Amino acid sequence: MSSTKTSSDSAFRAVIAGTGSYAPDKQLTNEDLTKMIETSDEWITTRTGIKVRHIAAENQTTAMLATEAAKRAIQQANISAEDIELIITATITPEMVFPSTACFVQDMLGAKKAWAFDISAACSGFVYALSIAQNFVINGRYDNVLVIGAEALSKIVDYKDRKSCILFGDGAGAAVIKRGDKKGPRGVFYSTSGSDGSGWPAIHCPAYGSRYPVSKPLENPDYIYMQINGREVYQLAVRKIIETVDDCLVNCGLSIKDIDLFIPHQMNARIIESVAKRLELSDEKVFINIDKYGNTSAASIPIALDECVRGGRIKKGDIVLLVAFGGGLTWGANVIEF
Ligand SMILES: CC(C)(COP(=O)(O)OP(=O)(O)OC[C@H]1O[C@@H](n2cnc3c(N)ncnc32)[C@H](O)[C@@H]1OP(=O)(O)O)[C@@H](O)C(=O)NCCC(=O)NCCS
């Protein structure tokens, strides 16, 4: 585990100055899925809470989704692309094997002064990226960091596999992290991140990397698609999310009552409800929008955060807790004062 705390006498704060999100126009409903696989709206809704997912067009790429979300965050932050010094993109569906998706986004935005890199941490990607941004900003190194979570998961989902294809959607979310001072809000004041590489079989996409290169015939043709053991992920997610929330509360000296809004990774509404019940969080403090997007991996938290900011769910002074769990295995959280 690794954590970063912005101390109360720190000269600099990592403040969320703008958020943005974007989802492709095309929608895939539960009804549509019943025509592709043996399933029902009732089964999907009861087990996952999902009704609709957004699907990228054939020529729409991860960097394009990321750039749209980023433009909206930059506009809300009232800065220009040229003010950005660092771009971190979290994704498991990158534009290419290399260069990084973040480099494509830098070019598409015209963020000429920024350096750019990707991180691969599956559904925990955005909270990992935000913790990196927090470090760079509170150290006084940068004024403006752009953090993005973006996915075109439909490109690696097997639409013949009813256990997984019902879950995932495409989209992007972004946030501008600005250097603030002691007079303003505390911003991202605690981040915690952890990994357990031994848990990789629970959720992964085997090809095409160096283990299963494109130059060799695949021993299983389905290796080009995401593989999940849903039941195992479900149980691990509930346990790890609760542990991660406890870590945040203990290290920040907070009680669960101090949290104004809980924005978890949108992996399954049942998982979120079960976690909220065990944490004794009341319904109005728990944000769920999985019904409209499905699970968008690294994009899910920033899309939800943007909806909360623009929809007035977050007020000045609120303490917001972002928590994620995903492939790797990875997990992490950020505690933010707005
Ligand atoms: C995927 C998930 C919804 C499956 O729910 P579940 O209650 O665990 O269901 P199971 O996989 O045990 O399957 C139960 C039955 O439903 C069937 N089933 C699976 N998918 C179905 C579908 N889309 N429609 C109808 N029936 C389905 C199974 O075949 C199984 O039937 P059987 O008992 O006759 O074999 C749930 O496990 C989950 O959300 N897991 C975590 C999600 C995840 O991994 N997210 C990515 C990481 S962030």
Coordinates of C-alpha atoms and ligand atoms in Angstrom, one line a residue:
M1 CA 0.0 0.0 0.0
S2 CA 1.1 3.5 -0.7
S3 CA -0.5 6.7 0.5
T4 CA -0.1 10.5 0.3
K5 CA -1.5 13.0 2.7
T6 CA -1.6 16.7 2.1
S7 CA -0.7 18.1 5.6
S8 CA -2.7 20.9 7.0
D9 CA 0.4 23.2 6.9
S10 CA 1.3 22.3 3.4
A11 CA 1.9 25.4 1.3
F12 CA 0.2 23.9 -1.8
R13 CA -3.1 22.2 -2.3
A14 CA -4.3 19.9 -5.2
V15 CA -7.6 21.4 -6.0
I16 CA -10.2 20.1 -8.6
A17 CA -10.7 23.1 -10.8
G18 CA -12.7 21.6 -13.5
T19 CA -14.3 18.3 -14.6
G20 CA -15.7 17.0 -17.8
S21 CA -17.1 13.8 -19.4
Y22 CA -18.1 12.4 -22.7
A23 CA -20.0 9.3 -23.8
P24 CA -20.5 8.2 -27.4
D25 CA -24.0 8.7 -28.9
K26 CA -24.7 5.0 -29.7
Q27 CA -26.5 3.2 -27.0
L28 CA -26.8 -0.5 -26.2
T29 CA -29.8 -1.4 -24.1
N30 CA -30.7 -4.5 -22.3
E31 CA -33.4 -5.0 -24.9
D32 CA -30.7 -4.9 -27.6
L33 CA -28.7 -7.5 -25.8
T34 CA -31.6 -9.9 -25.6
K35 CA -31.4 -10.1 -29.5
M36 CA -27.6 -11.0 -29.3
I37 CA -27.4 -13.4 -26.4
E38 CA -29.7 -15.5 -24.2
T39 CA -30.5 -13.0 -21.4
S40 CA -33.3 -10.7 -20.2
D41 CA -33.7 -7.1 -19.0
E42 CA -34.9 -8.5 -15.7
W43 CA -31.8 -10.7 -15.2
I44 CA -29.4 -7.9 -16.0
T45 CA -31.2 -5.3 -14.0
T46 CA -31.6 -7.5 -10.9
R47 CA -28.0 -8.7 -10.9
T48 CA -26.2 -5.5 -12.0
G49 CA -28.5 -2.4 -12.0
I50 CA -27.4 -1.7 -15.6
K51 CA -30.0 -0.6 -18.2
V52 CA -27.9 1.1 -21.0
R53 CA -24.3 1.4 -22.1
H54 CA -22.7 3.8 -24.6
I55 CA -20.7 2.3 -27.4
A56 CA -18.0 4.0 -29.5
A57 CA -18.5 4.2 -33.2
E58 CA -16.3 2.1 -35.4
N59 CA -13.9 5.0 -36.1
Q60 CA -14.1 6.5 -32.6
T61 CA -11.0 5.8 -30.5
T62 CA -10.1 6.1 -26.8
A63 CA -8.0 9.2 -27.4
M64 CA -11.0 10.9 -29.1
L65 CA -13.3 10.1 -26.2
A66 CA -10.6 11.3 -23.8
T67 CA -10.1 14.5 -25.7
E68 CA -13.8 15.4 -25.6
A69 CA -13.9 14.9 -21.8
A70 CA -10.7 16.9 -21.4
K71 CA -11.9 19.8 -23.4
R72 CA -15.0 20.1 -21.1
A73 CA -12.8 19.9 -17.9
I74 CA -10.4 22.5 -19.3
Q75 CA -13.3 24.9 -20.2
Q76 CA -14.8 24.5 -16.7
A77 CA -11.3 25.2 -15.1
N78 CA -11.2 28.4 -17.1
I79 CA -7.7 27.7 -18.4
S80 CA -6.3 27.0 -21.9
A81 CA -4.8 23.7 -23.2
E82 CA -1.4 25.5 -23.3
D83 CA -1.6 26.0 -19.5
I84 CA -1.4 22.2 -18.9
E85 CA 2.0 20.9 -17.8
L86 CA 1.2 17.2 -17.4
I87 CA -1.4 14.8 -18.9
I88 CA -2.0 11.4 -17.2
T89 CA -4.4 9.1 -19.0
A90 CA -5.7 5.9 -17.3
T91 CA -6.9 3.3 -19.7
I92 CA -6.8 -0.4 -20.5
T93 CA -8.0 0.1 -24.0
P94 CA -5.2 2.4 -25.3
E95 CA -5.1 4.0 -28.7
M96 CA -2.2 1.8 -29.8
V97 CA 0.4 -0.5 -28.1
F98 CA 2.5 2.7 -28.2
P99 CA 2.8 5.6 -28.1
S100 CA 0.6 6.4 -25.1
T101 CA -3.0 7.5 -25.4
A102 CA -1.9 10.6 -23.4
C103 CA 0.4 11.6 -26.2
F104 CA -2.4 11.4 -28.7
V105 CA -4.6 13.5 -26.4
Q106 CA -1.8 16.1 -26.0
D107 CA -1.7 16.4 -29.7
M108 CA -5.5 16.5 -30.2
L109 CA -5.8 19.2 -27.5
G110 CA -2.8 21.3 -28.6
A111 CA -1.4 21.1 -25.1
K112 CA 2.1 21.8 -26.4
K113 CA 3.8 22.5 -23.0
A114 CA 2.6 19.2 -21.4
W115 CA 4.4 16.0 -21.0
A116 CA 2.2 13.0 -21.2
F117 CA 2.0 9.4 -20.1
D118 CA -0.5 6.5 -19.5
I119 CA -1.1 4.3 -16.6
S120 CA -2.6 0.9 -16.7
A121 CA -4.5 0.1 -13.5
A122 CA -7.9 -1.1 -14.9
C123 CA -10.8 0.2 -12.9
S124 CA -8.5 1.9 -10.3
G125 CA -6.8 3.9 -13.1
F126 CA -8.4 7.2 -12.3
V127 CA -7.8 7.1 -8.5
Y128 CA -4.2 6.1 -9.2
A129 CA -3.7 8.9 -11.6
L130 CA -5.3 11.4 -9.2
S131 CA -2.9 10.4 -6.5
I132 CA 0.1 11.0 -8.9
A133 CA -1.3 14.4 -9.8
Q134 CA -1.8 15.2 -6.1
N135 CA 1.9 14.5 -5.5
F136 CA 3.1 16.7 -8.4
V137 CA 0.9 19.6 -7.4
I138 CA 1.4 19.6 -3.6
N139 CA 5.2 19.5 -4.2
G140 CA 4.8 22.8 -6.0
R141 CA 6.1 21.2 -9.3
Y142 CA 3.0 22.0 -11.4
D143 CA 0.1 24.5 -11.5
N144 CA -2.2 22.5 -13.8
V145 CA -2.3 18.7 -14.3
L146 CA -4.9 17.0 -16.5
V147 CA -6.1 13.6 -15.3
I148 CA -8.2 11.4 -17.6
G149 CA -9.9 8.0 -17.4
A150 CA -11.0 6.8 -20.9
E151 CA -12.1 3.5 -22.3
A152 CA -13.4 1.9 -25.5
L153 CA -14.1 -1.4 -23.7
S154 CA -16.5 -2.5 -26.5
K155 CA -13.4 -3.2 -28.6
I156 CA -12.3 -6.0 -26.2
V157 CA -15.6 -7.3 -25.1
D158 CA -16.8 -10.7 -26.4
Y159 CA -20.5 -10.1 -27.4
K160 CA -21.0 -13.9 -27.4
D161 CA -20.2 -14.2 -23.7
R162 CA -23.3 -13.3 -21.7
K163 CA -21.5 -13.3 -18.4
S164 CA -19.3 -10.3 -19.4
C165 CA -20.8 -8.4 -22.3
I166 CA -23.8 -7.2 -20.3
L167 CA -21.4 -5.3 -18.0
F168 CA -19.2 -2.9 -20.0
G169 CA -19.6 0.4 -21.8
D170 CA -17.4 3.1 -23.3
G171 CA -16.8 6.7 -22.2
A172 CA -14.3 9.2 -20.7
G173 CA -14.0 11.5 -17.8
A174 CA -11.4 14.1 -16.9
A175 CA -10.4 16.6 -14.2
V176 CA -8.0 19.5 -14.1
I177 CA -6.0 19.5 -10.9
K178 CA -4.8 23.0 -10.0
R179 CA -2.4 24.2 -7.5
G180 CA -4.2 26.0 -4.7
D181 CA -3.0 27.6 -1.5
K182 CA -3.9 27.5 2.2
K183 CA -6.7 30.0 1.8
G184 CA -8.7 27.7 -0.4
P185 CA -10.2 24.2 0.0
R186 CA -7.9 21.3 0.9
G187 CA -8.6 19.6 -2.5
V188 CA -7.3 16.0 -2.8
F189 CA -5.9 15.7 0.7
Y190 CA -5.5 11.9 1.0
S191 CA -4.9 9.2 -1.5
T192 CA -4.2 5.5 -1.0
S193 CA -3.3 2.8 -3.6
G194 CA -2.6 -0.9 -3.4
S195 CA -2.0 -3.8 -5.8
D196 CA -1.9 -7.7 -5.6
G197 CA -0.4 -9.0 -8.9
S198 CA -1.1 -12.6 -7.8
G199 CA -4.8 -12.0 -8.4
W200 CA -4.5 -11.2 -12.1
P201 CA -6.5 -14.3 -13.3
A202 CA -9.7 -12.9 -11.8
I203 CA -10.0 -10.3 -14.6
H204 CA -7.7 -9.8 -17.6
C205 CA -7.3 -9.6 -21.3
P206 CA -4.5 -12.0 -22.4
A207 CA -3.7 -10.9 -26.0
Y208 CA -1.9 -9.1 -27.7
G209 CA 1.0 -8.4 -25.4
S210 CA 4.4 -10.1 -25.1
R211 CA 3.0 -13.3 -23.6
Y212 CA 0.5 -13.8 -26.4
P213 CA 2.1 -11.8 -29.3
V214 CA 0.2 -11.3 -32.6
S215 CA 3.0 -13.1 -34.4
K216 CA 2.0 -16.5 -32.8
P217 CA -1.3 -18.4 -33.2
L218 CA -3.4 -18.0 -30.1
E219 CA -3.9 -21.2 -28.1
N220 CA -7.5 -19.9 -27.4
P221 CA -9.0 -17.5 -29.9
D222 CA -11.0 -15.9 -27.1
Y223 CA -7.8 -14.5 -25.6
I224 CA -8.4 -11.3 -27.6
Y225 CA -11.3 -10.6 -25.3
M226 CA -11.7 -9.6 -21.6
Q227 CA -11.9 -12.7 -19.3
I228 CA -13.6 -12.4 -16.0
N229 CA -14.5 -14.6 -13.1
G230 CA -17.5 -12.4 -12.0
R231 CA -18.3 -14.1 -8.8
E232 CA -14.6 -14.0 -7.5
V233 CA -14.3 -10.3 -8.5
Y234 CA -17.6 -9.5 -6.7
Q235 CA -16.5 -10.9 -3.4
L236 CA -13.0 -9.4 -3.6
A237 CA -14.4 -6.0 -4.5
V238 CA -16.7 -5.8 -1.5
R239 CA -13.9 -6.7 0.9
K240 CA -11.2 -4.5 -0.6
I241 CA -13.5 -1.4 -1.0
I242 CA -14.5 -1.6 2.7
E243 CA -10.8 -2.0 3.8
T244 CA -9.8 0.9 1.6
V245 CA -12.6 3.2 3.0
D246 CA -11.4 2.2 6.5
D247 CA -7.9 3.1 5.6
C248 CA -9.1 6.6 4.5
L249 CA -11.1 7.2 7.6
V250 CA -8.4 6.1 10.0
N251 CA -5.6 8.1 8.3
C252 CA -7.7 11.2 7.8
G253 CA -9.2 11.1 11.4
L254 CA -12.7 11.1 9.9
S255 CA -15.8 9.1 10.7
I256 CA -18.1 7.8 8.0
K257 CA -20.6 10.6 9.0
D258 CA -18.0 13.1 7.8
I259 CA -18.3 11.9 4.2
D260 CA -20.8 14.0 2.3
L261 CA -20.7 12.0 -0.9
F262 CA -19.3 8.5 -1.7
I263 CA -18.5 8.0 -5.4
P264 CA -17.4 4.3 -5.9
H265 CA -16.3 2.7 -9.1
Q266 CA -19.5 1.7 -10.9
M267 CA -18.9 -2.0 -11.4
N268 CA -22.2 -3.4 -10.2
A269 CA -25.1 -1.6 -8.3
R270 CA -25.4 -4.6 -6.0
I271 CA -21.8 -4.4 -5.0
I272 CA -22.2 -0.7 -4.3
E273 CA -25.3 -1.2 -2.2
S274 CA -23.8 -4.0 -0.2
V275 CA -20.7 -1.9 0.5
A276 CA -22.8 1.1 1.5
K277 CA -24.9 -1.0 3.8
R278 CA -21.9 -2.4 5.6
L279 CA -20.4 1.1 5.9
E280 CA -23.7 2.4 7.2
L281 CA -23.8 5.1 4.5
S282 CA -27.3 6.5 3.9
D283 CA -28.6 6.2 0.3
E284 CA -28.5 10.0 -0.4
K285 CA -24.7 9.9 0.2
V286 CA -24.0 7.2 -2.3
F287 CA -23.8 8.1 -6.0
I288 CA -24.8 5.4 -8.6
N289 CA -25.1 6.1 -12.3
I290 CA -24.3 2.6 -13.6
D291 CA -27.8 2.3 -15.0
K292 CA -26.9 4.8 -17.7
Y293 CA -23.3 3.7 -18.6
G294 CA -22.5 0.2 -17.4
N295 CA -19.0 -0.4 -16.1
T296 CA -16.6 2.0 -18.0
S297 CA -13.5 0.9 -16.0
A298 CA -11.1 3.8 -15.6
A299 CA -13.7 6.3 -16.9
S300 CA -16.4 5.4 -14.4
I301 CA -15.3 7.5 -11.5
P302 CA -14.5 10.7 -13.4
I303 CA -17.8 10.4 -15.4
A304 CA -19.6 10.1 -12.0
L305 CA -17.6 12.9 -10.5
D306 CA -18.4 15.2 -13.4
E307 CA -22.1 14.4 -13.1
C308 CA -22.0 15.2 -9.4
V309 CA -20.2 18.5 -10.0
R310 CA -22.4 19.7 -12.8
G311 CA -25.6 18.3 -11.2
G312 CA -25.1 20.3 -8.0
R313 CA -24.6 17.1 -5.9
I314 CA -21.3 18.5 -4.6
K315 CA -21.3 21.8 -2.7
K316 CA -18.4 24.0 -1.5
G317 CA -16.8 22.4 1.6
D318 CA -18.1 18.9 0.9
I319 CA -15.9 15.9 1.7
V320 CA -16.1 13.5 -1.2
L321 CA -14.6 9.9 -1.2
L322 CA -13.7 8.2 -4.5
V323 CA -13.0 4.4 -4.2
A324 CA -12.1 1.9 -6.8
F325 CA -11.2 -1.8 -7.2
G326 CA -10.2 -3.6 -10.4
G327 CA -8.0 -5.8 -12.5
G328 CA -4.4 -6.2 -11.4
L329 CA -5.6 -6.6 -8.8
T330 CA -5.6 -2.9 -8.0
W331 CA -7.5 -0.7 -5.5
G332 CA -7.3 2.8 -4.2
A333 CA -9.1 5.9 -3.0
N334 CA -8.9 9.7 -2.9
V335 CA -10.5 12.0 -0.2
I336 CA -11.3 15.4 -1.6
E337 CA -12.5 18.6 0.1
F338 CA -14.3 20.9 -2.5
Ligands
LIG1 C1 -21.1 -10.8 -13.6 C2 -22.1 -10.9 -12.5 C3 -23.3 -9.9 -12.8 C4 -22.8 -12.3 -12.5 O1 -23.7 -12.4 -11.5 P1 -23.7 -13.8 -10.6 O2 -24.9 -13.7 -9.7 O3 -22.4 -13.9 -10.0 O4 -24.0 -14.9 -11.7 P2 -23.2 -16.2 -12.1 O5 -22.1 -15.9 -12.9 O6 -23.0 -17.0 -10.8 O7 -24.3 -16.9 -12.9 C5 -25.6 -17.3 -12.4 C6 -26.4 -18.0 -13.5 O8 -26.8 -17.0 -14.4 C7 -26.4 -17.3 -15.8 N1 -26.1 -16.1 -16.5 C8 -24.9 -15.5 -16.6 N2 -25.0 -14.4 -17.3 C9 -26.3 -14.3 -17.7 C10 -27.0 -13.3 -18.4 N3 -26.4 -12.3 -19.0 N4 -28.3 -13.5 -18.6 C11 -28.9 -14.6 -18.0 N5 -28.3 -15.5 -17.3 C12 -27.0 -15.4 -17.1 C13 -25.2 -18.2 -15.6 O9 -25.0 -19.0 -16.7 C14 -25.6 -19.0 -14.3 O10 -26.4 -20.0 -14.7 P3 -26.3 -21.5 -14.1 O11 -26.5 -21.3 -12.6 O12 -27.3 -22.3 -14.8 O13 -24.9 -21.9 -14.5 C15 -21.5 -10.6 -11.1 O14 -20.8 -11.7 -10.7 C16 -20.7 -9.4 -11.1 O15 -21.1 -8.3 -11.3 N6 -19.3 -9.5 -10.8 C17 -18.4 -8.4 -10.8 C18 -18.3 -7.7 -12.1 C19 -16.9 -7.6 -12.6 O16 -16.1 -8.5 -12.6 N7 -16.6 -6.4 -13.0 C20 -15.4 -6.0 -13.6 C21 -14.3 -5.7 -12.6 S1 -14.5 -4.0 -12.1

